[in-house]
Coordinates of C-alpha atoms and ligand atoms in Angstrom, one line a residue:
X1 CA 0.0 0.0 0.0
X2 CA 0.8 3.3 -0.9
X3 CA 1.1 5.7 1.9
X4 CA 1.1 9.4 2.1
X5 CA 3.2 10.2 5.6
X6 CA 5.0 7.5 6.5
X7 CA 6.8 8.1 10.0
X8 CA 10.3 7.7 11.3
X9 CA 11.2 4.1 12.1
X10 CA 10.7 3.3 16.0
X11 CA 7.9 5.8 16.3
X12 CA 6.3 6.0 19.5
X13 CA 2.8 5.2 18.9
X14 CA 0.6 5.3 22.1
X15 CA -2.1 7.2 24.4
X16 CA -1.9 8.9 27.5
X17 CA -3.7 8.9 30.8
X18 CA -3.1 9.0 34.9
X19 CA -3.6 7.4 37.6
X20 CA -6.6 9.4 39.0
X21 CA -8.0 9.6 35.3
X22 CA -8.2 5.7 35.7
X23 CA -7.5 3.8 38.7
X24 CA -10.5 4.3 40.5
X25 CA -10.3 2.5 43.8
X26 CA -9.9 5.5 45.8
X27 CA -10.2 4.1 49.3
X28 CA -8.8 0.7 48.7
X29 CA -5.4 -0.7 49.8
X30 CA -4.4 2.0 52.1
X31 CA -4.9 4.7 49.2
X32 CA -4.4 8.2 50.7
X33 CA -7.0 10.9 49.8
X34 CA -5.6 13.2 47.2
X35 CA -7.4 16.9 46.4
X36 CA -10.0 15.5 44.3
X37 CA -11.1 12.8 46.5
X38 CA -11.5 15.7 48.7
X39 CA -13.1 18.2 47.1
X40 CA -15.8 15.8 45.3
X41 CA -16.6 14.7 48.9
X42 CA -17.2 18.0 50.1
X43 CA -19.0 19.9 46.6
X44 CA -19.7 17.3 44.1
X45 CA -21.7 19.6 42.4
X46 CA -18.5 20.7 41.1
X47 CA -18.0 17.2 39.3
X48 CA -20.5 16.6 35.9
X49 CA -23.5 14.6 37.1
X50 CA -21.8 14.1 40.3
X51 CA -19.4 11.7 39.2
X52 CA -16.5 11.9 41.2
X53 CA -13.0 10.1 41.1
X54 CA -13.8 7.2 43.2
X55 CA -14.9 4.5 40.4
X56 CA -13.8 5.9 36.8
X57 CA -12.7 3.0 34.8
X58 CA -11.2 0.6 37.5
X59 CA -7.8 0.8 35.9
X60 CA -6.9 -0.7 39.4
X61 CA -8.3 -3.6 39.3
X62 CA -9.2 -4.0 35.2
X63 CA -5.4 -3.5 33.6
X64 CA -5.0 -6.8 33.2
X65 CA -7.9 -6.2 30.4
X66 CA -7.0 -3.1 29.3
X67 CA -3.3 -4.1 28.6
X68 CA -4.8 -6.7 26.5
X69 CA -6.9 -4.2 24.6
X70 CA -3.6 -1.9 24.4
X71 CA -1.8 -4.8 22.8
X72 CA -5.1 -5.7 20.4
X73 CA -4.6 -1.7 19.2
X74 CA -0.5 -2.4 18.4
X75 CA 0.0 0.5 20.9
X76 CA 3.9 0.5 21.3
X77 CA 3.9 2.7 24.5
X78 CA 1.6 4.2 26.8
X79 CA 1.6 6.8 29.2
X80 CA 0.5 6.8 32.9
X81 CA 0.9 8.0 36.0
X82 CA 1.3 6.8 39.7
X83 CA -0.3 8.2 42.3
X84 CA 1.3 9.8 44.6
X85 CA -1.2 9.3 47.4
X86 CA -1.5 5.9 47.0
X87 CA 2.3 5.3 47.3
X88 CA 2.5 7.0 49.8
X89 CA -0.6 8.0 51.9
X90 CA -0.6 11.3 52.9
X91 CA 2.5 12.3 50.8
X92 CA 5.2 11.9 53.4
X93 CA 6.5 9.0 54.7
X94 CA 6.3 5.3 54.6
X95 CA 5.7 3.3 51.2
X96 CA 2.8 1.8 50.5
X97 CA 3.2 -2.3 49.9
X98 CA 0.1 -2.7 47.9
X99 CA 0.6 -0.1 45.6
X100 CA 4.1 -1.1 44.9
X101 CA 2.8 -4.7 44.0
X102 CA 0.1 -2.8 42.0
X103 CA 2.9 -0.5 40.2
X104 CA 4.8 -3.2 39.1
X105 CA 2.0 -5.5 37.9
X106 CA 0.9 -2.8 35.7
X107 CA 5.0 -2.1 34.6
X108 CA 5.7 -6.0 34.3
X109 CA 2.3 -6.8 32.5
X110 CA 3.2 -3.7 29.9
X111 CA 6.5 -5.2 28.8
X112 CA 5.4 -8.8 28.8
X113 CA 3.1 -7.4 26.3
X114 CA 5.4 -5.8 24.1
X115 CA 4.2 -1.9 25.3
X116 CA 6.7 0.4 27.1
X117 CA 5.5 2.9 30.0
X118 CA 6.1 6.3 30.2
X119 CA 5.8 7.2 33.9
X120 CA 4.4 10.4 35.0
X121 CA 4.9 11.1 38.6
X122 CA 2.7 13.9 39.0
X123 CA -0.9 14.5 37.3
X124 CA -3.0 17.1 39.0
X125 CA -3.1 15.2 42.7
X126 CA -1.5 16.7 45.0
X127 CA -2.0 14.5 48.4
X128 CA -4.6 16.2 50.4
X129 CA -2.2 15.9 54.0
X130 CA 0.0 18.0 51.6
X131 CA -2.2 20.8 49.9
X132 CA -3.6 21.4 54.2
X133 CA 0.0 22.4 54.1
X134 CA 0.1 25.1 51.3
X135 CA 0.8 21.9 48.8
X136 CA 2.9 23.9 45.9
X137 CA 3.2 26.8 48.2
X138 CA 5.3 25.0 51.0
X139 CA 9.0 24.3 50.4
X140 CA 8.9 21.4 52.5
X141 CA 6.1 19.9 49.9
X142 CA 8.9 20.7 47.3
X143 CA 11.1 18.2 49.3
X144 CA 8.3 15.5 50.1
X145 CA 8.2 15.4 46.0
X146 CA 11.8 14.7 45.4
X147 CA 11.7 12.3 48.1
X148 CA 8.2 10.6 46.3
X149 CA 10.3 10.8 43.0
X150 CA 13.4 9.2 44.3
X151 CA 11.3 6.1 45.8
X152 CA 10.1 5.8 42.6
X153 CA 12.5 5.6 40.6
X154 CA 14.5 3.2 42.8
X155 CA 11.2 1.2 42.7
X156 CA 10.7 1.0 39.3
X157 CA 14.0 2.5 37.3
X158 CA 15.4 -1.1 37.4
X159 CA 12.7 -1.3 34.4
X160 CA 11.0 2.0 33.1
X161 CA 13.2 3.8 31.2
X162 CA 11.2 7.4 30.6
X163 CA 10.0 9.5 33.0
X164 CA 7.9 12.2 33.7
X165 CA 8.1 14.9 36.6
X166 CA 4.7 16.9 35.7
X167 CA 2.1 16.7 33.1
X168 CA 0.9 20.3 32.2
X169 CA 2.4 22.2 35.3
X170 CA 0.7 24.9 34.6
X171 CA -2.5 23.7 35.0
X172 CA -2.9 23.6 38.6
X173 CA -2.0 27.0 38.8
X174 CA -4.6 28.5 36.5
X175 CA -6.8 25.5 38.0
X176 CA -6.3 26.1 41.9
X177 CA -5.3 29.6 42.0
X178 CA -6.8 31.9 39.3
X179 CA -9.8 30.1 37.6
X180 CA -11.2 28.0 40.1
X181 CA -11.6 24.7 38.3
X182 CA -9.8 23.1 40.6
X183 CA -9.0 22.4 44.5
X184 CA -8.1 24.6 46.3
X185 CA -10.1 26.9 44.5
X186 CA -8.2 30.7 45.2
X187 CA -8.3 33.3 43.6
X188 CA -4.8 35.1 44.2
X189 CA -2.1 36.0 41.6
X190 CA 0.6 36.3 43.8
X191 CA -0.2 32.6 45.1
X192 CA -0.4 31.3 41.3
X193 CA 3.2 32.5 41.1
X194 CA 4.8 31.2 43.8
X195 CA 3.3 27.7 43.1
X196 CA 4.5 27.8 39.9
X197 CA 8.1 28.7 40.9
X198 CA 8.1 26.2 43.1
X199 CA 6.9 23.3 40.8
X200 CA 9.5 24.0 38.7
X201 CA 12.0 23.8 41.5
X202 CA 10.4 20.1 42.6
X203 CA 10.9 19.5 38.9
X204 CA 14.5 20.6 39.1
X205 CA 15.0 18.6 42.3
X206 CA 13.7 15.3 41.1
X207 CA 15.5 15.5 38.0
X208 CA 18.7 15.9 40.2
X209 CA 17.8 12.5 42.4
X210 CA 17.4 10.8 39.0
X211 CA 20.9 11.7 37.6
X212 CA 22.3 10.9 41.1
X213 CA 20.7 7.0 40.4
X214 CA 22.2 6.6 37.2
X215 CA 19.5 4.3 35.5
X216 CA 20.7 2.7 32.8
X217 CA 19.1 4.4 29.6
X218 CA 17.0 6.2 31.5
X219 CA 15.7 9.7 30.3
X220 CA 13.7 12.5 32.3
X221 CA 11.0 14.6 30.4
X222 CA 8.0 17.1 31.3
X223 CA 5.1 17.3 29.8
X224 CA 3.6 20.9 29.0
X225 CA 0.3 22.0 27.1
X226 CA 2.1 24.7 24.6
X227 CA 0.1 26.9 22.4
X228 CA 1.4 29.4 19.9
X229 CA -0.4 32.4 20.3
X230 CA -1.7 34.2 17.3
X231 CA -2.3 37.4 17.4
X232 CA -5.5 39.3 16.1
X233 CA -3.8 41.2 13.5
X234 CA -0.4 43.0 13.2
X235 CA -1.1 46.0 15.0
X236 CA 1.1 46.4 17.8
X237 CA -1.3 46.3 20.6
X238 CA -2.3 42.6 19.3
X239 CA 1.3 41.9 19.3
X240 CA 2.1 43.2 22.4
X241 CA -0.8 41.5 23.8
X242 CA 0.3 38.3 22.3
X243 CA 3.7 38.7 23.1
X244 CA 2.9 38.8 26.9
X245 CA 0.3 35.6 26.7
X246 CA 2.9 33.6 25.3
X247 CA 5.8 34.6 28.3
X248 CA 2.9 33.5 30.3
X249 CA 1.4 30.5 29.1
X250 CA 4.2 29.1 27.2
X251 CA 8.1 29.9 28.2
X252 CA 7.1 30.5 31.9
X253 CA 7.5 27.0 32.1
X254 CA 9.3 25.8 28.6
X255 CA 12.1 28.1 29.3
X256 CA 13.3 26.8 32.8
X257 CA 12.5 23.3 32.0
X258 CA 15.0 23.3 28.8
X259 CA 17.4 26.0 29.3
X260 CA 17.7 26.4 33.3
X261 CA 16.7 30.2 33.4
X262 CA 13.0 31.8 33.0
X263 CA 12.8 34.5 30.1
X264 CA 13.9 38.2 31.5
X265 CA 11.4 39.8 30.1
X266 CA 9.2 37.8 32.2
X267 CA 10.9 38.2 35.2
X268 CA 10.7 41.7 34.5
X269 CA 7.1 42.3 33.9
X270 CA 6.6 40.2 37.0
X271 CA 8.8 42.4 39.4
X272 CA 7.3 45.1 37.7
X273 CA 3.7 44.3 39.4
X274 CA 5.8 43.1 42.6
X275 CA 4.9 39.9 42.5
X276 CA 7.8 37.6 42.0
X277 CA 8.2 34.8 44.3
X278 CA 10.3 34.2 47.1
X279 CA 13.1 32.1 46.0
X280 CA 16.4 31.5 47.1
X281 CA 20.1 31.1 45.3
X282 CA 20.3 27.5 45.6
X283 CA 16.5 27.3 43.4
X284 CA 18.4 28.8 41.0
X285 CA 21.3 26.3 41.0
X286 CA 19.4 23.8 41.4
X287 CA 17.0 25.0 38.2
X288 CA 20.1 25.9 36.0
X289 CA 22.0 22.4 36.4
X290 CA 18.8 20.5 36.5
X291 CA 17.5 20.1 32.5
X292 CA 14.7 18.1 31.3
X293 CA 16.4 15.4 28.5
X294 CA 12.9 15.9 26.8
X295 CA 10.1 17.1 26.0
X296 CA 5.6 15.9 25.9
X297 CA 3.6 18.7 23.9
X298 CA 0.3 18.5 24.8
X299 CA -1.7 20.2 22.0
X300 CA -5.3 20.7 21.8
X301 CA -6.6 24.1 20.7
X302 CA -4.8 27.2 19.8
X303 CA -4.6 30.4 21.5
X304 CA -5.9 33.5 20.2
X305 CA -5.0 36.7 21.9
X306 CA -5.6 40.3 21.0
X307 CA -4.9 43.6 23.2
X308 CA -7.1 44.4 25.8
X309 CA -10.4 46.3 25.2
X310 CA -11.0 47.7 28.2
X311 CA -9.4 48.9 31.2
X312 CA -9.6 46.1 33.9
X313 CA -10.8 47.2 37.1
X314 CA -8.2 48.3 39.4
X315 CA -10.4 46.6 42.1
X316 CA -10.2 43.1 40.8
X317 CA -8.0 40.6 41.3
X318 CA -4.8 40.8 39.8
X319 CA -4.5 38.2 36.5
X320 CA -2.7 37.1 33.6
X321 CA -5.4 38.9 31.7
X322 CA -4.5 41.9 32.7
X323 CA -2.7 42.3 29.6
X324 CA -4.0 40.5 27.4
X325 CA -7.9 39.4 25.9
X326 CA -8.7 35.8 24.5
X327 CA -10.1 36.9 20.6
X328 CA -12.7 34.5 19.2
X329 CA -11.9 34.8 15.5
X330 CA -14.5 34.3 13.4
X331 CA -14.6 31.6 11.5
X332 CA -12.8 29.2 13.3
X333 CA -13.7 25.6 13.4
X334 CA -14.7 24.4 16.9
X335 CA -15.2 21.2 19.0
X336 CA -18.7 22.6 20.7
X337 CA -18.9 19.8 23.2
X338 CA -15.6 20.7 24.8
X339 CA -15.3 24.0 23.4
X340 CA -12.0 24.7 22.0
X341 CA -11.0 25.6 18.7
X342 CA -9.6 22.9 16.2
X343 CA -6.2 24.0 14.3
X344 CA -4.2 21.7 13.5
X345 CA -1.4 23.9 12.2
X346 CA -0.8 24.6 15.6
X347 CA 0.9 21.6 16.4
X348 CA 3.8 22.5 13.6
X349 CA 4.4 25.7 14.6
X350 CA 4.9 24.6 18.6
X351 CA 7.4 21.8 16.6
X352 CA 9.0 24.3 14.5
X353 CA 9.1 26.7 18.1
X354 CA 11.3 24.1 19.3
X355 CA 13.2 23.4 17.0
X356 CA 14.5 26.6 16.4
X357 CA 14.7 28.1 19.5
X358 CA 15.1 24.9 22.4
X359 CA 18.2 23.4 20.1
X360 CA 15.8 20.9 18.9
X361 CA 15.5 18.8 22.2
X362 CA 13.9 15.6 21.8
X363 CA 9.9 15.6 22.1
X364 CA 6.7 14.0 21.2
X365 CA 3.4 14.5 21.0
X366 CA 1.9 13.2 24.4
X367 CA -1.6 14.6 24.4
X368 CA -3.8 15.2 21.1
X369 CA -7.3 14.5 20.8
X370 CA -11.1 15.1 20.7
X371 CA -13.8 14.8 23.4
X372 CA -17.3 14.3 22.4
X373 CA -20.7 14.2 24.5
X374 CA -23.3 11.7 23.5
X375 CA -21.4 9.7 21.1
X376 CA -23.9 6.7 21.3
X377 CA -25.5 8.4 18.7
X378 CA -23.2 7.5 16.6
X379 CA -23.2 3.3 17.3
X380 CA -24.0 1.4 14.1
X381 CA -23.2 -2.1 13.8
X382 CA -22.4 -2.4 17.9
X383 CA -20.2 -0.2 17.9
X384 CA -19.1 3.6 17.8
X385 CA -19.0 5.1 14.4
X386 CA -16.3 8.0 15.4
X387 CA -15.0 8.9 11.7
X388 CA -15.2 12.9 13.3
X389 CA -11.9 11.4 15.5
X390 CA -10.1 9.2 12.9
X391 CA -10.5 12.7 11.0
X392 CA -8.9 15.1 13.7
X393 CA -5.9 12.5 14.3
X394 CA -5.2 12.5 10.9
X395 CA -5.2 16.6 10.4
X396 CA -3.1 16.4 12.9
X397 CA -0.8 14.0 11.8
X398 CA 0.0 15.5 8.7
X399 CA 0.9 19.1 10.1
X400 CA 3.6 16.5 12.1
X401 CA 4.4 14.8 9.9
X402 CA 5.5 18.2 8.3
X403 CA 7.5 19.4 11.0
X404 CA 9.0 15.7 10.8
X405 CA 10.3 16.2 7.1
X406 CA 11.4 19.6 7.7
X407 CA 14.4 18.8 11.0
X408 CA 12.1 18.5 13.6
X409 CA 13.2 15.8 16.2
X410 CA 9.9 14.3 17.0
X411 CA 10.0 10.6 18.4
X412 CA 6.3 9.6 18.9
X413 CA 2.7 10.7 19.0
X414 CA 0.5 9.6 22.0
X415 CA -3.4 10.1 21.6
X416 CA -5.7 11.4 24.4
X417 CA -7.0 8.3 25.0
X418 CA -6.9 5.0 24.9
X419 CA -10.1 4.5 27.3
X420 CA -13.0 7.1 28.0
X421 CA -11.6 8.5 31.0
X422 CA -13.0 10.5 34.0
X423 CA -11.9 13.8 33.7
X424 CA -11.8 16.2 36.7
X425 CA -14.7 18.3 36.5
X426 CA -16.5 17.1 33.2
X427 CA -16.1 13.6 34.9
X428 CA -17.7 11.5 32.0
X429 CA -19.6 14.0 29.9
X430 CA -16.9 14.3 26.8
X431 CA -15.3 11.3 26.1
X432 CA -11.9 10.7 24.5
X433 CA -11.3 6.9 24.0
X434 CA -10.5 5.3 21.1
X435 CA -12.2 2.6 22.9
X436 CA -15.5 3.3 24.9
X437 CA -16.7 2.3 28.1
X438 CA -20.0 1.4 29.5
X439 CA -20.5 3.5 32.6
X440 CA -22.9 1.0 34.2
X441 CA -21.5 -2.3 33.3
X442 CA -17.6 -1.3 32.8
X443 CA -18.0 -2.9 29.7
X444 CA -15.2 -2.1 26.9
X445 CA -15.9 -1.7 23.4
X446 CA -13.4 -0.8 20.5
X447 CA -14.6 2.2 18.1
X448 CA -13.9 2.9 14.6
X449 CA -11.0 5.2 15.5
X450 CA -9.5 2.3 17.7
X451 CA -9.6 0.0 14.3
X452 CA -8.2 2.9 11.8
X453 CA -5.7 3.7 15.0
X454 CA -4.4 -0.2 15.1
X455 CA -3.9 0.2 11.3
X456 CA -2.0 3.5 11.6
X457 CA 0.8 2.0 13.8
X458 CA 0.9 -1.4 12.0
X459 CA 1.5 0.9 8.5
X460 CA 3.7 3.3 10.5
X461 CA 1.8 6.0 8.6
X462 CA -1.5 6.3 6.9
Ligands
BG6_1 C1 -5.2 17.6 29.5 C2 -4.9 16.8 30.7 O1 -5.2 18.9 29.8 O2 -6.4 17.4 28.8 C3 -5.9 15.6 30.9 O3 -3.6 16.4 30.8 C4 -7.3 16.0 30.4 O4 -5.8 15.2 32.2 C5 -7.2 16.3 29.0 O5 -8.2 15.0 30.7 C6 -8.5 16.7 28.3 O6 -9.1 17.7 29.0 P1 -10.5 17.6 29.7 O7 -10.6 18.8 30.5 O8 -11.6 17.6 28.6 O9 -10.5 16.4 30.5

């Protein structure tokens, strides 16, 4: 067969989740509470239809099954994450037996079927012993997480080769302490700073216990959801505008993670609203010699910026937009369900970003996909008729395949996901999977896209 993009050899092909995405079995086995079992216990109107992370797809006790299905798809490599209150309850302190013996079931049932995890150690759950404690705020949570990280990699480093210190750092910080979509639900710019700094330092500091372990063919990534922003038009207001966003979405956390130092003009702008954070010399250090040896793009929708249009109230709280307005462009192509735009462009320019100015580090695609309410709808011949999804990978795939042929040193593309997942507040109302999941029985079926996707990585291309 003839094929039109035809991928490097080795390609990663895959899908991403984490642990609290998946594992259900919140309370089992000594499991610690994390901030979402907590906060779905105390307002689960905040969760779609009340769903909360207790059940979701029973990763836990199902992966036997679902690593079977992984290996049905020819999935290569997938990406999860451990929980870090589950191996160790309450965040600090002893290990946790059970989840060990859970750990490396799921790690040793992956390889014996031919598919190699990518271990994230840090997805959004911050234990909830640690957040009573300031969680990103506190320096001594900082230490707690290279401790977690070094107890994991002596666990498991004996066999996993790639790991991940944070999936979309920034997340939790526009989450927890600007937009309230997630726990612990502030409002306070000067907060959202200092937690941001200090992630970046626990990234830092893990990736320091790491090198200190020498694992054999081991490499350390992090995983960041990068947008180009386009401006509204040339006009140097929009490009101002745009200019800031990106400092702030993108190289606030691109920057240290690949070359050691945050952008000056950031730092600048930041001191210039006295708000840096407290830090101290050896952060610094400890950030500079401390490099990530790659990097996961998560890419879903673009971000379009254009210069403010009014004044913001001097009286509100203090945000990133303050300098900046999101611009709906008309026109543009949307996924209603979730809401966000779909460009696929997007995903070339981030590549071609990289490439030209983070020396071309190693990266891959580790989130990409669509999320779609009520696709039941769309079930013919028992099964889920999702040609919408086989459509957006491939778009996708082509403007990669692009940045592929011109330099760019891409090693892998991992879909958003393999299972319909929970996912923090819309629990199960848009679902990702390339295999679905019956909510009431936990029964798995494979749809269309999961067929076209098993072709895909047996072709190497399409
Ligand atoms: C990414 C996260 O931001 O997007 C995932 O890493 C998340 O955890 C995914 O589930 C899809 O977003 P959402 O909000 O629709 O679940």
């Amino acid at each position: 067969m003839e094929l039109k993009y035809k991928f490097p050899k080795g390609f990663w092909w895959g899908a991403a989740s984490s642990a609290p995405q998946s594992e259900g079995a919140a309370k089992e086995d000594g499991k610690g509470k994390n901030i979402w079992d907590y906060w779905h216990e105390k307002q689960p109107n905040r969760f779609f239809n009340y769903i909360g992370p207790e059940k979701t797809s029973d990763f836990y006790h199902r992966y036997k099954e679902d690593i079977d299905l992984m290996k049905e798809l020819n999935l290569n490599s997938y990406r999860t994450s451990i929980s870090w209150s589950r191996l160790i309850p309450g965040g600090i302190g002893e290990v946790n037996q059970k989840a060990v013996e859970f750990y490396n079931n799921v790690i040793n049932e992956m390889f014996k079927e031919g598919i190699e995890p990518f271990i994230n150690l840090y997805h959004f759950d911050m234990p909830f012993e640690l957040q009573q404690i300031g969680g990103w705020e506190s320096k001594k949570v900082v230490e707690a997480y290279a401790v977690y990280a070094k107890n994991c990699f002596k666990l498991f480093g004996d066999r996993v080769k790639r790991w991940i210190t944070f999936n979309e750092p920034i997340v939790p910080v526009e989450g927890g302490y600007l937009y309230n979509f997630h726990y612990p639900d502030m409002v306070d710019f000067k907060k959202a700073i200092q937690v941001a700094y200090n992630t970046m330092v626990a990234n830092a500091r893990a990736i320091e216990e790491f090198r200190k372990l020498k694992i054999e063919d081991g490499s350390i990534g992090i995983v960041l959801n990068l947008s180009p922003p386009y401006p509204r038009s040339n006009n140097p207001a929009d490009l101002k505008a745009s200019t800031i966003a990106d400092l702030f979405m993108n190289r606030s956390f691109l920057d240290p993670a690949v070359k050691g130092e945050y952008p000056k003009a950031l730092v600048k702008l930041i001191e210039k609203y006295n708000h840096l954070p407290k830090y101290t010399e050896e952060n610094k250090i400890v950030i500079k010699n401390n490099k990530v040896d790659f990097i996961g793009v998560n890419y879903y929708q673009p971000r379009r910026v254009k210069a403010k249009e009014n004044l913001p109230n001097p009286e509100a709280p203090f945000m990133p937009h303050h300098f900046y307005d999101e611009y709906i462009m008309p026109g543009r192509r949307m996924n209603p369900y979730r809401g966000w735009e779909i460009y696929e462009k997007g995903i070339y320019d981030i590549m071609i970003d990289i490439k030209e100015n983070y020396e071309n580090i190693p990266c891959y695609i580790s989130e990409n996909g669509m999320g779609v309410e009520g696709e039941e709808k769309y079930i013919s011949d028992g099964f889920i008729q999702d040609d919408y999804r086989i459509d957006f990978i491939k778009s996708h795939l082509s403007w990669l395949h692009k940045s592929i042929s011109e330099g760019c040193n891409v090693k892998g593309y991992h879909l958003w996901t393999f299972l319909d997942n929970w996912s923090w507040q819309n629990a199960y109302k848009n679902r990702y999977g390339l295999v679905a999941l019956d909510l009431e029985t936990e029964k798995r079926t494979i749809k269309k896209s999961g067929y076209w996707f098993k072709e895909l990585i047996k072709n190497n291309g399409f």
